[in-house]
Coordinates of C-alpha atoms and ligand atoms in Angstrom, one line a residue:
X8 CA 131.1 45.2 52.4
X9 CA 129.4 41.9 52.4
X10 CA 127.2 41.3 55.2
X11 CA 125.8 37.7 55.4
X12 CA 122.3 36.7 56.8
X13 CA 121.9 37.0 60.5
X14 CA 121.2 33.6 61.8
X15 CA 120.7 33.6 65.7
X16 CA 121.5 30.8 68.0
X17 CA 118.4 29.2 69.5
X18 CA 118.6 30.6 73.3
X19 CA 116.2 29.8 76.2
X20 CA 114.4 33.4 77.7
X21 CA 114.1 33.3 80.8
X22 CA 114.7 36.5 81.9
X23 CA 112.4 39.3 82.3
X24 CA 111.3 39.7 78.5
X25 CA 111.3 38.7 75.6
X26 CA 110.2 35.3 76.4
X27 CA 110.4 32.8 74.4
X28 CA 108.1 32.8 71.3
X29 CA 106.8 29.6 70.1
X30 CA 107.2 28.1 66.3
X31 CA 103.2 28.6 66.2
X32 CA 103.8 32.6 66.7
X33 CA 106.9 32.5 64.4
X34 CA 105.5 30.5 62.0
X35 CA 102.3 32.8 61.5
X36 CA 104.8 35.9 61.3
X37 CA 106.0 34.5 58.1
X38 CA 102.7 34.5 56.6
X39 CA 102.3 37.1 53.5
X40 CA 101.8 40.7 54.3
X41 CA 98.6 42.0 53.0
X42 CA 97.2 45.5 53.2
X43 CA 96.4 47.5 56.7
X44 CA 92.9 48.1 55.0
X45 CA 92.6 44.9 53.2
X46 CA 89.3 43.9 53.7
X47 CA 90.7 40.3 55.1
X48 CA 92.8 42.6 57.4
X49 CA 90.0 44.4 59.2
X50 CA 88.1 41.1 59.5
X51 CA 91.6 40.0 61.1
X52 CA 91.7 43.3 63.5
X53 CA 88.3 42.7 65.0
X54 CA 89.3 39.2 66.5
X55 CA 92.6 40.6 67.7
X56 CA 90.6 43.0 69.4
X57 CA 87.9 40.5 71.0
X58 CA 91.1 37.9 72.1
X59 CA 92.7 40.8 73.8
X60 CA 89.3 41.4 76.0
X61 CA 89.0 38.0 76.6
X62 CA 93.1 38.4 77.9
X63 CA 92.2 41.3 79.9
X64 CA 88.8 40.3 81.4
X65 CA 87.1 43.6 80.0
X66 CA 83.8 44.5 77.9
X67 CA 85.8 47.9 77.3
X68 CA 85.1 49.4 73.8
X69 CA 88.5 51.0 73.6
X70 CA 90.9 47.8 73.7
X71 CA 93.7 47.4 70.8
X72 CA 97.2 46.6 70.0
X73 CA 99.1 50.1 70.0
X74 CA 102.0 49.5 67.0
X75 CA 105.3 49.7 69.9
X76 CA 106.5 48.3 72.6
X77 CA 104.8 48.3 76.5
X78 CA 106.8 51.7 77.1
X79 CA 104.9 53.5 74.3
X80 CA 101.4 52.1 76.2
X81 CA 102.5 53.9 79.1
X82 CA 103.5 56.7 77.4
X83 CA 100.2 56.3 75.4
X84 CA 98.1 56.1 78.6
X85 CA 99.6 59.3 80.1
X86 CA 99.5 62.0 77.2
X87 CA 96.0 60.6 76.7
X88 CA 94.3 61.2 80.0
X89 CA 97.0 63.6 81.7
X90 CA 96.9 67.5 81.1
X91 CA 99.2 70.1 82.3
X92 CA 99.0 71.3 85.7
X93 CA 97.4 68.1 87.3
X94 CA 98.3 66.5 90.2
X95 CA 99.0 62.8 89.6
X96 CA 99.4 59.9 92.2
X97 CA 102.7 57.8 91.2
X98 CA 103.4 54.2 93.6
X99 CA 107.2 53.9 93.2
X100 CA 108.6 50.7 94.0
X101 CA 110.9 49.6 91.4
X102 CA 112.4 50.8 87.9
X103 CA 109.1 51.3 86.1
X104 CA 107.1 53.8 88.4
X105 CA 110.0 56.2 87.9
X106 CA 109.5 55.9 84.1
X107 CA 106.1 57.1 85.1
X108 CA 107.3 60.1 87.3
X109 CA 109.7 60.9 84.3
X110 CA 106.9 60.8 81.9
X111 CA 104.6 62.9 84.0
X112 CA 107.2 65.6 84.5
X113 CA 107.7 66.0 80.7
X114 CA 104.0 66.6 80.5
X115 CA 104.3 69.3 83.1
X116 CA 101.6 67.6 85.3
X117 CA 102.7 67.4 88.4
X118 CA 103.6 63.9 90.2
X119 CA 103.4 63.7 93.9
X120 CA 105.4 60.4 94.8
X121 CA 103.8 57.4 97.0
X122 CA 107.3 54.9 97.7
X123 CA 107.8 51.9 98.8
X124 CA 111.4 50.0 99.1
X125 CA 111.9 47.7 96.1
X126 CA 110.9 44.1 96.3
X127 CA 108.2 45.2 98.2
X128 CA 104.2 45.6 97.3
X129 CA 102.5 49.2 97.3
X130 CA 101.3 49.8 100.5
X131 CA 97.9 50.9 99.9
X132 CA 98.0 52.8 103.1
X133 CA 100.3 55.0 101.9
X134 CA 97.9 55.8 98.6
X135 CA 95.4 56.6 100.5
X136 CA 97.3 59.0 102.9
X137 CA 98.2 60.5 99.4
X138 CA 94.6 61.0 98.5
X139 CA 94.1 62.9 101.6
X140 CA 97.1 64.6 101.9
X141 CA 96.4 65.8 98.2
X142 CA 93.1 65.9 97.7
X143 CA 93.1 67.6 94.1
X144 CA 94.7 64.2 92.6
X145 CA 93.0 63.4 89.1
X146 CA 95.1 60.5 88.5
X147 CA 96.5 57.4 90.4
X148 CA 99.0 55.6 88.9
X149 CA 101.2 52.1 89.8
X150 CA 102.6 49.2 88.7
X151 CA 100.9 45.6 88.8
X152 CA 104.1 43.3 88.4
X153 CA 106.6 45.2 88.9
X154 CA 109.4 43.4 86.7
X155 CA 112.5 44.9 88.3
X156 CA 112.0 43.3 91.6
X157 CA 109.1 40.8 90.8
X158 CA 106.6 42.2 93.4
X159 CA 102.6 42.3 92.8
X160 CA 100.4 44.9 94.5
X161 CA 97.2 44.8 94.9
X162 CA 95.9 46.2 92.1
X163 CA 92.0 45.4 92.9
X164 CA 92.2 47.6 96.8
X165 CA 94.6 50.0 94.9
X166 CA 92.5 50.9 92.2
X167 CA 89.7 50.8 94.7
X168 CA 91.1 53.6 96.3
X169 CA 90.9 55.8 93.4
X170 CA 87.7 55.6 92.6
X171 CA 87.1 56.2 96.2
X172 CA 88.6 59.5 95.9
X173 CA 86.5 59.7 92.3
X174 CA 90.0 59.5 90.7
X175 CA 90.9 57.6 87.3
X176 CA 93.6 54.7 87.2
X177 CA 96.3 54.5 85.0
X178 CA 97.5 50.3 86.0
X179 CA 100.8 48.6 84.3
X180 CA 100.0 45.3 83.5
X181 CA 102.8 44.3 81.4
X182 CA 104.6 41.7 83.3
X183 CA 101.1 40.5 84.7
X184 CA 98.8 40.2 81.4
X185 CA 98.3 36.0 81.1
X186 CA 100.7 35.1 83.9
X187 CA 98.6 36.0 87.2
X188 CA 95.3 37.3 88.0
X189 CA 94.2 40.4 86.6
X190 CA 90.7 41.4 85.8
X191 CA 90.1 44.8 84.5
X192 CA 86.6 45.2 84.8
X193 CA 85.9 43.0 88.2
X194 CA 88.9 45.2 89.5
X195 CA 87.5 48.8 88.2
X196 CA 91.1 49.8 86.2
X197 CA 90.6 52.4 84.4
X198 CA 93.8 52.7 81.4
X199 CA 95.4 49.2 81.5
X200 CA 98.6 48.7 79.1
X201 CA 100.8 45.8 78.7
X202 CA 103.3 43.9 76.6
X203 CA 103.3 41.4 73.9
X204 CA 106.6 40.0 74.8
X205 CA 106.3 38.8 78.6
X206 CA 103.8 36.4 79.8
X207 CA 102.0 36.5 76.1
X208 CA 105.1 35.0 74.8
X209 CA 105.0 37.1 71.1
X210 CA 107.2 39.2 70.0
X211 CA 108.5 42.1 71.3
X212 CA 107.3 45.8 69.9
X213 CA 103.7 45.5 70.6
X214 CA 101.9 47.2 73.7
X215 CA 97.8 46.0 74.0
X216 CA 96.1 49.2 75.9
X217 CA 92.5 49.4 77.2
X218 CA 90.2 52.5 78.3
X219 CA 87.5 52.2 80.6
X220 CA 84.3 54.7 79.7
X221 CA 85.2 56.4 82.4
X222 CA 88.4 57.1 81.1
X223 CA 87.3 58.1 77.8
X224 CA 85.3 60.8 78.9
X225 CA 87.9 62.2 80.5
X226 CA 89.8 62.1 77.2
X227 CA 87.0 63.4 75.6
X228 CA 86.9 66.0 78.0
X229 CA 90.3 67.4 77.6
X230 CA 90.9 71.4 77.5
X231 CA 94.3 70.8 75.8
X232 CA 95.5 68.8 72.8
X233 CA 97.3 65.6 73.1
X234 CA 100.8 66.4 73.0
X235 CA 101.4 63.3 71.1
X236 CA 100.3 63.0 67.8
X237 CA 101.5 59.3 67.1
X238 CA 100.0 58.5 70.8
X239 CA 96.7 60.6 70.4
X240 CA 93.6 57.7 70.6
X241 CA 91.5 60.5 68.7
X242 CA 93.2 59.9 65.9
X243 CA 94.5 56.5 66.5
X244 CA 91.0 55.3 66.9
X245 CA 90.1 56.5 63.7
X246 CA 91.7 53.2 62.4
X247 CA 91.3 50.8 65.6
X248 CA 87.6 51.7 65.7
X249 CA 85.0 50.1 64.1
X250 CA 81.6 51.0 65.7
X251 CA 80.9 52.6 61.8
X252 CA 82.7 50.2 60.0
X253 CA 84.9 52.7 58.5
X254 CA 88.6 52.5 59.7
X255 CA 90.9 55.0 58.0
X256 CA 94.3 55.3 57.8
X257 CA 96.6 56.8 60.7
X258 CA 99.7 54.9 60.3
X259 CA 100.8 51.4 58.7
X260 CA 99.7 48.7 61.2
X261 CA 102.8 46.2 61.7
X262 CA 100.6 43.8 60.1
X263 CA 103.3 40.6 60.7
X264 CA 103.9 41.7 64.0
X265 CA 100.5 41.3 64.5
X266 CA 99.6 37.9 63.5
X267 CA 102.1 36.7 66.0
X268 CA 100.3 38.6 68.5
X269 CA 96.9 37.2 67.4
X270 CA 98.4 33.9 67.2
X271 CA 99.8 33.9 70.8
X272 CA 96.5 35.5 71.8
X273 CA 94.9 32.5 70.0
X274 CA 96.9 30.1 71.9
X275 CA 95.9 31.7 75.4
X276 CA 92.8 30.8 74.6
X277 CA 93.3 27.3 73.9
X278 CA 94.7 27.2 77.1
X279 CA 92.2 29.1 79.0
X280 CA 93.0 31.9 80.7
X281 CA 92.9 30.8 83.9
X282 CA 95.0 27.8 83.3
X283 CA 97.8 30.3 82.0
X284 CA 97.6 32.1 85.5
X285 CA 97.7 28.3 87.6
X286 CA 100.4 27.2 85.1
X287 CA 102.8 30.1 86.2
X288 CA 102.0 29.2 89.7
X289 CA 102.5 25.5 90.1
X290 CA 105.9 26.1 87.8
X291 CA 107.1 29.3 90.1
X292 CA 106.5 26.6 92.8
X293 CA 108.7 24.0 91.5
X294 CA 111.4 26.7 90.6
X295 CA 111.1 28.1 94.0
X296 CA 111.9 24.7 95.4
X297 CA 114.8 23.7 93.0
X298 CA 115.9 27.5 94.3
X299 CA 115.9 27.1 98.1
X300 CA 117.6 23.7 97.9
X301 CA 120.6 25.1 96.6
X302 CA 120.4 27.5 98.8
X303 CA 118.9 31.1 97.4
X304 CA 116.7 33.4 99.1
X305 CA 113.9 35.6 97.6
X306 CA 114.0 38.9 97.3
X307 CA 110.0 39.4 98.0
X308 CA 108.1 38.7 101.0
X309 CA 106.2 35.0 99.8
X310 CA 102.6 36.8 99.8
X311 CA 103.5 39.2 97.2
X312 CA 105.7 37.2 94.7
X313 CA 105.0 37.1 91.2
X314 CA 104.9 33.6 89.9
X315 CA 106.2 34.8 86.5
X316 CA 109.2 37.1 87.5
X317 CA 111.7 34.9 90.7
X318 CA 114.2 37.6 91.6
X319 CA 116.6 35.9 93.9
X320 CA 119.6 37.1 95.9
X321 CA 122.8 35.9 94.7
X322 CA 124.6 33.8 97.1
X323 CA 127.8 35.6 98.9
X324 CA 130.9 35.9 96.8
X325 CA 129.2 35.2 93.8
X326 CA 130.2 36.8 90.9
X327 CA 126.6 38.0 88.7
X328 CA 128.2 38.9 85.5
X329 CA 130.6 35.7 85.5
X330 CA 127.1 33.7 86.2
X331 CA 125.4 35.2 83.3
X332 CA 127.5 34.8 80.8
X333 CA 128.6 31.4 82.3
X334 CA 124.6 30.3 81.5
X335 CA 124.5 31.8 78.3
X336 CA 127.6 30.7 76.9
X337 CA 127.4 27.0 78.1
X338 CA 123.4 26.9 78.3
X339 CA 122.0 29.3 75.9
X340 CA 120.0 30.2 78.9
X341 CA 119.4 33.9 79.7
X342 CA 118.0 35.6 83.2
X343 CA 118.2 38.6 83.9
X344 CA 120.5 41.5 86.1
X345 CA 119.1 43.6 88.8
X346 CA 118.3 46.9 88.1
X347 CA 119.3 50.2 89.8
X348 CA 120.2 49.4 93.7
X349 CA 119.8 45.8 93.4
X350 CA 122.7 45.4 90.4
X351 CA 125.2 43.0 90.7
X352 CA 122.7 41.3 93.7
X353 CA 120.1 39.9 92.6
X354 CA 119.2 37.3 89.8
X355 CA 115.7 37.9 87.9
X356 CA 114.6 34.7 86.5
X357 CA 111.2 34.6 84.4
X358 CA 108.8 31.7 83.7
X359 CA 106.6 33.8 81.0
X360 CA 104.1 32.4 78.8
X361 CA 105.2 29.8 76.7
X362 CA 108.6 29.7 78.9
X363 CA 107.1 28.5 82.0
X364 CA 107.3 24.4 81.5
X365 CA 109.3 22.3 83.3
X366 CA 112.1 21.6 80.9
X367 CA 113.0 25.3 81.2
X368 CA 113.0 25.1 85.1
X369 CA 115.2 22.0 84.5
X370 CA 117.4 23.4 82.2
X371 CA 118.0 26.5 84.8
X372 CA 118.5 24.3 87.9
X373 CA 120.7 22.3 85.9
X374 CA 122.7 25.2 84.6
X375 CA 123.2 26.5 87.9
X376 CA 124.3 23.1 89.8
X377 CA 126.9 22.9 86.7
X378 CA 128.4 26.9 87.5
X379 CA 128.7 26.3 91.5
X380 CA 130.4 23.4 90.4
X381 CA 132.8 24.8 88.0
X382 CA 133.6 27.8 90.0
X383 CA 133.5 26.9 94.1
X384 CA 132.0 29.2 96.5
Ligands
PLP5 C1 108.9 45.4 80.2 C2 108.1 46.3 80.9 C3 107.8 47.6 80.4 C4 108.3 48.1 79.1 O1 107.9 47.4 78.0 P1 108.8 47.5 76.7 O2 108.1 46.6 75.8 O3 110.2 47.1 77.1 O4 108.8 48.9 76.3 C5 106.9 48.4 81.2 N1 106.5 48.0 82.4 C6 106.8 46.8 82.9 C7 106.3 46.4 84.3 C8 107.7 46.0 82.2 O5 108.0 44.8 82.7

């Protein structure tokens, strides 16, 4: 056997993750790997830790990178605060708040199912006829941008509603981290998880998680043991911590991961975090126009698109997985599929992080013009 390098095309993401990383994130990827407890390296941990509060708008204690992807911070938020037996609140509307149910099963908690169609918000009527209909609820969980059909719920009146009921919230802020409005703290979110590879435009494999105090005291209140012990923050902590300045050892910190993380986290700032958020909103704008012209529809109701994740309907008689591959082999450009009962109908076209800039949104509409050309409707 001889198996050369692997050299990958350049390609343009714009699907719904990865996006594309910039040569800044690479770049600082390639810099020498020191030591998880090299002194430089806890010096190093502390600012990641301080740029991911200022991402997430929190003064939280409990904010770090865990070492996998946005489906081990779910995971993560669950085993943490979730024991057996309870009763937790799940919105479904889309691919990721069944993950949830799934992962609250397997805990042997017991889920009790708030739905709304996909493509649309949660309704936050229905969560709080759940709270009264179930009033021993310890948990509410839901999705802020829900990536499968590129809807945003109101995550400040949802979460509202649990503390109403004097319940914790578990929020998914993957898709939304940098790319729209979210403020943990202003909002009252209680376990917050994300993704480095959406709208923070690093690298995929890397989930940022925050716990309020609220939360931790109900971790620290647990009757049972974590039933993770890769995903336990007791231990976990005992290297993200540093109130005694004495991190220890729990497993080996993808350290090059993690200056492309710091690095994109670095570059948010330079941008200002609220000029990320208006950025993904005046380029969804110009996409959405470029899209109507030529005649698509959205799949979401105007008021509760996300800027950062356009899932359009494909036009009648158009072929999805003949338009895919038709952009990626003559464009490099990849969007995304639907998922589950929208397959084969819809089109999911991102505009994360460093991805959302007009030559992008030209290089799409351009792309697109060129395959209704080639192949008629
Ligand atoms: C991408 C995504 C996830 C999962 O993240 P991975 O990094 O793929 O594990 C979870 N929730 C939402 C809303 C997502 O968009």
């Amino acid at each position: 056997m001889n198996v050369a390098s692997f050299v990958p095309k350049q390609k343009t993401l714009m699907g719904p993750g990865p996006s594309d990383v910039s040569s800044r994130v690479l770049q600082a990827m390639a810099k020498p790997t020191i030591g998880h407890l090299d002194p430089d390296f806890v010096g190093f941990m502390n600012e990641v830790q301080s740029l991911l509060r200022y991402a997430f708008k929190t003064e939280n204690e409990v904010c770090f990178p865990i070492s996998a992807p946005g489906s081990a911070g779910m995971e993560a938020c669950f085993v943490n605060l979730v024991e057996p037996g309870e009763e937790v609140i799940i919105c479904q509307n889309g691919v990721f708040g069944m993950r949830m149910q799934s992962i609250v099963e397997r805990i042997g908690a017991k889920p009790i199912l708030v739905k709304d169609d996909w493509g649309k918000a949660v309704d936050p009527q229905k969560v709080e006829d759940a709270f009264k209909n179930n009033p021993n609820a310890k948990l509410l969980a839901f999705v802020h941008a829900e990536t499968s059909t590129g809807a945003c719920s109101d995550a400040k009146a949802i979460a509202a509603i649990a503390k109403q009921n004097d319940c914790l919230s578990i929020v998914d802020t993957v898709t939304s981290l940098g790319g729209c409005p979210l403020e943990v703290d202003g909002w009252g979110l209680d376990a917050v998880y994300s993704g480095s590879q959406k709208c923070l435009s690093a690298p995929p494999g890397l989930s940022p998680v925050t716990f309020s105090e609220r939360a931790v005291a109900k971790l620290k209140a647990r009757k049972s043991q974590v039933p993770s012990w890769f995903l336990d923050f007791n231990l976990v902590l005992n290297y993200w911590d540093d109130k005694e300045k004495t991190r220890s050892y729990h497993h080996t910190a993808p350290v090059n991961a993690l200056y492309g993380l710091r690095e994109s986290l670095v570059i948010l700032q330079e941008e200002g975090l609220e000029s990320s958020w208006k950025r993904h909103r005046e380029r969804h704008i110009e996409l959405r126009e470029g899209l109507v012209k030529m005649g698509f529809e959205f799949l979401v109701a105007e008021g509760d698109r996300l800027p950062q994740l356009n899932a359009v309907r494909l036009p009648a008689g158009a072929d999805d997985a003949a338009l895919r591959s038709y952009l990626l082999d003559n464009f490099q450009l990849e969007v995304g599929a639907g998922l589950g009962p929208l397959a084969g109908k819809i089109l999911r076209i991102g505009l994360m992080g460093y991805a959302a800039n007009k030559k992008n949104i030209a290089i799409l509409l351009g792309a697109l013009d060129s395959y209704f050309a080639d192949s008629p409707r």
